[in-house]
Amino acid sequence: MELAAVIEEIDGYIRKEFLEGDASVELTPSSPLLEWGILNSMNTTRLAAFVSERYDVTVSPKAMRTDNFRTIENVAHMVLELRDRPEA
Amino acid sequence: MFLDWQPHQSKEYDDMLSAVRERLDRPRPPEGGLRELWRHCGELGLLGLCVPAEDGGGGRSALDTAHLIEAFGRGCADTGLVFATSAHQFACAVPISAYAGDEVRRRLLPALCDGSFIAANAMTESEAGSDISAMSARAVRDGDGYVLTGTKSWASNAPEADVFVTYAVTDPTAGFLGVSAFVVERGTAGLSVDGPFEKMGLGTCAAGSVRFEECRVPARNLLGEEGEGSAIFQHSMAWERACLFAGYVGLMDRLLERCVAHARERRQFGRRIADFQAVSHRIADMKLRLEAARMLLYRACFRLDRDEALPMDSALSKLAVSEAAVQAAVDALQIFGSRGYLVSEGLEVVLRDAIPAKLFSGTSEIQHELIAKGLGL
């Protein structure tokens, strides 16, 4: 799966689950999810569970870092990296 | 898949249970005697079971550690002591062991393991309990150190502690992932402690608040990297929710033994009360809850040892153990009847000590949330 497709799916998940379809939020792949409060600890756990199931990867506690969750692009890159190198 | 203990592990458990019964089985420490008890725990290896041997610990796996904490909880009538020493080990020694630099590890861990030092975990704030993103404590980089400012509202062991593991925001733009972890030693300028709080149970585990006012700590006291605080906290909570609560499994073993013995001996209407199904089935349910909780706890430890643990694993374990412990205490009181209501019987304190199991290390409601979120709900 290509990066763009992963970004699109994660974007869709966040809009549906965390923004509850609120179209007024100008969410882009580089929007600061943590700074905007879209990802708090609970939502990050949910997002990690979603990508784990959807892409068959394990998001370990060590992967719960700012550079993996700051933006949708960051999350997508983490997913692809975990899929290619599970120990990352 | 692990299903039972090896003979050497059973022997280690039996030895620890005997030692605890001989040296630590008293309801409260004598006045001013906490430090002596702490050193006894250190001599038995109970303060650093899972800390690497080169740092002064026992180098055990999570599963073996939980097994010995279980023996501690079963043999020691002072659940507050079990709780206090376990918080010291799992919320403080574990993150220091896993994330501190060599100098801090070498200086602190041997003293934490042998009982010379007491440690406190200062995480909770009045407006930031389980919601880390609401944390207000700040740490600002300043030259070769950090300046900490903020107040932690509830820290187990704080009034007695020599060492504090604490958390503060270093990157306000990164939400809960902008938190960093630090070690602060007593005597550091700007650090003050209030307490102990008057609590309904866990008397030996003194709790208090911790204040940082322009408190400067060297950069080497940063645990891990900047922004790694949330992961470090989750790591220590995974250990605490699994291994600390093994003490409550041991407590339930002790309660079950007492209830079985009482039901066999106590006679009413010319029969042992064990012959009444209302009593015997209640005890059977105590056993059922105990064994189910124990297996969830072992599985959480099993996965922790393989670096496969998810937040749901320790949440399932902690929820099952804490809910079963409170129910076991209520069951025991009911089985003992009015005699159980007497303070001298030592059951009311078990209930008071069990209730916080549902509150600390994340409430039962938070554990339910973690499980639900882990299921993608």
Coordinates of C-alpha atoms in Angstrom, one line a residue, chain A residues 34-35 39-42 44 46 49 61 64-66 69-70, chain B residues 130 133 171 173-177 231 366 369-370 373-374 377:
Chain A
L34 CA -1.3 16.7 19.2
E35 CA -1.2 20.5 19.4
L39 CA -4.9 13.2 19.8
N40 CA -5.0 12.9 23.5
S41 CA -3.8 9.8 25.3
M42 CA -7.1 7.9 24.8
T44 CA -3.9 7.9 20.4
R46 CA -7.6 4.1 19.7
A49 CA -5.4 0.0 17.8
P61 CA 4.9 1.7 23.8
M64 CA 4.4 6.3 21.1
R65 CA 6.6 9.3 20.3
T66 CA 5.9 12.8 19.1
F69 CA 2.0 11.0 16.0
R70 CA 2.4 14.8 15.4
Chain B
S130 CA -5.2 9.9 34.0
S133 CA -2.5 16.0 28.3
D171 CA 7.0 20.8 24.6
T173 CA 2.8 22.0 21.3
A174 CA 3.0 18.2 21.5
G175 CA 0.1 17.4 23.8
F176 CA 0.6 14.4 26.0
L177 CA 3.6 13.4 23.9
A231 CA 6.0 6.3 27.0
I366 CA -10.0 4.1 33.1
E369 CA -11.8 2.7 28.8
L370 CA -8.3 1.3 27.9
K373 CA -10.2 1.7 23.1
G374 CA -8.0 -1.3 22.5
L377 CA -14.5 1.2 20.3

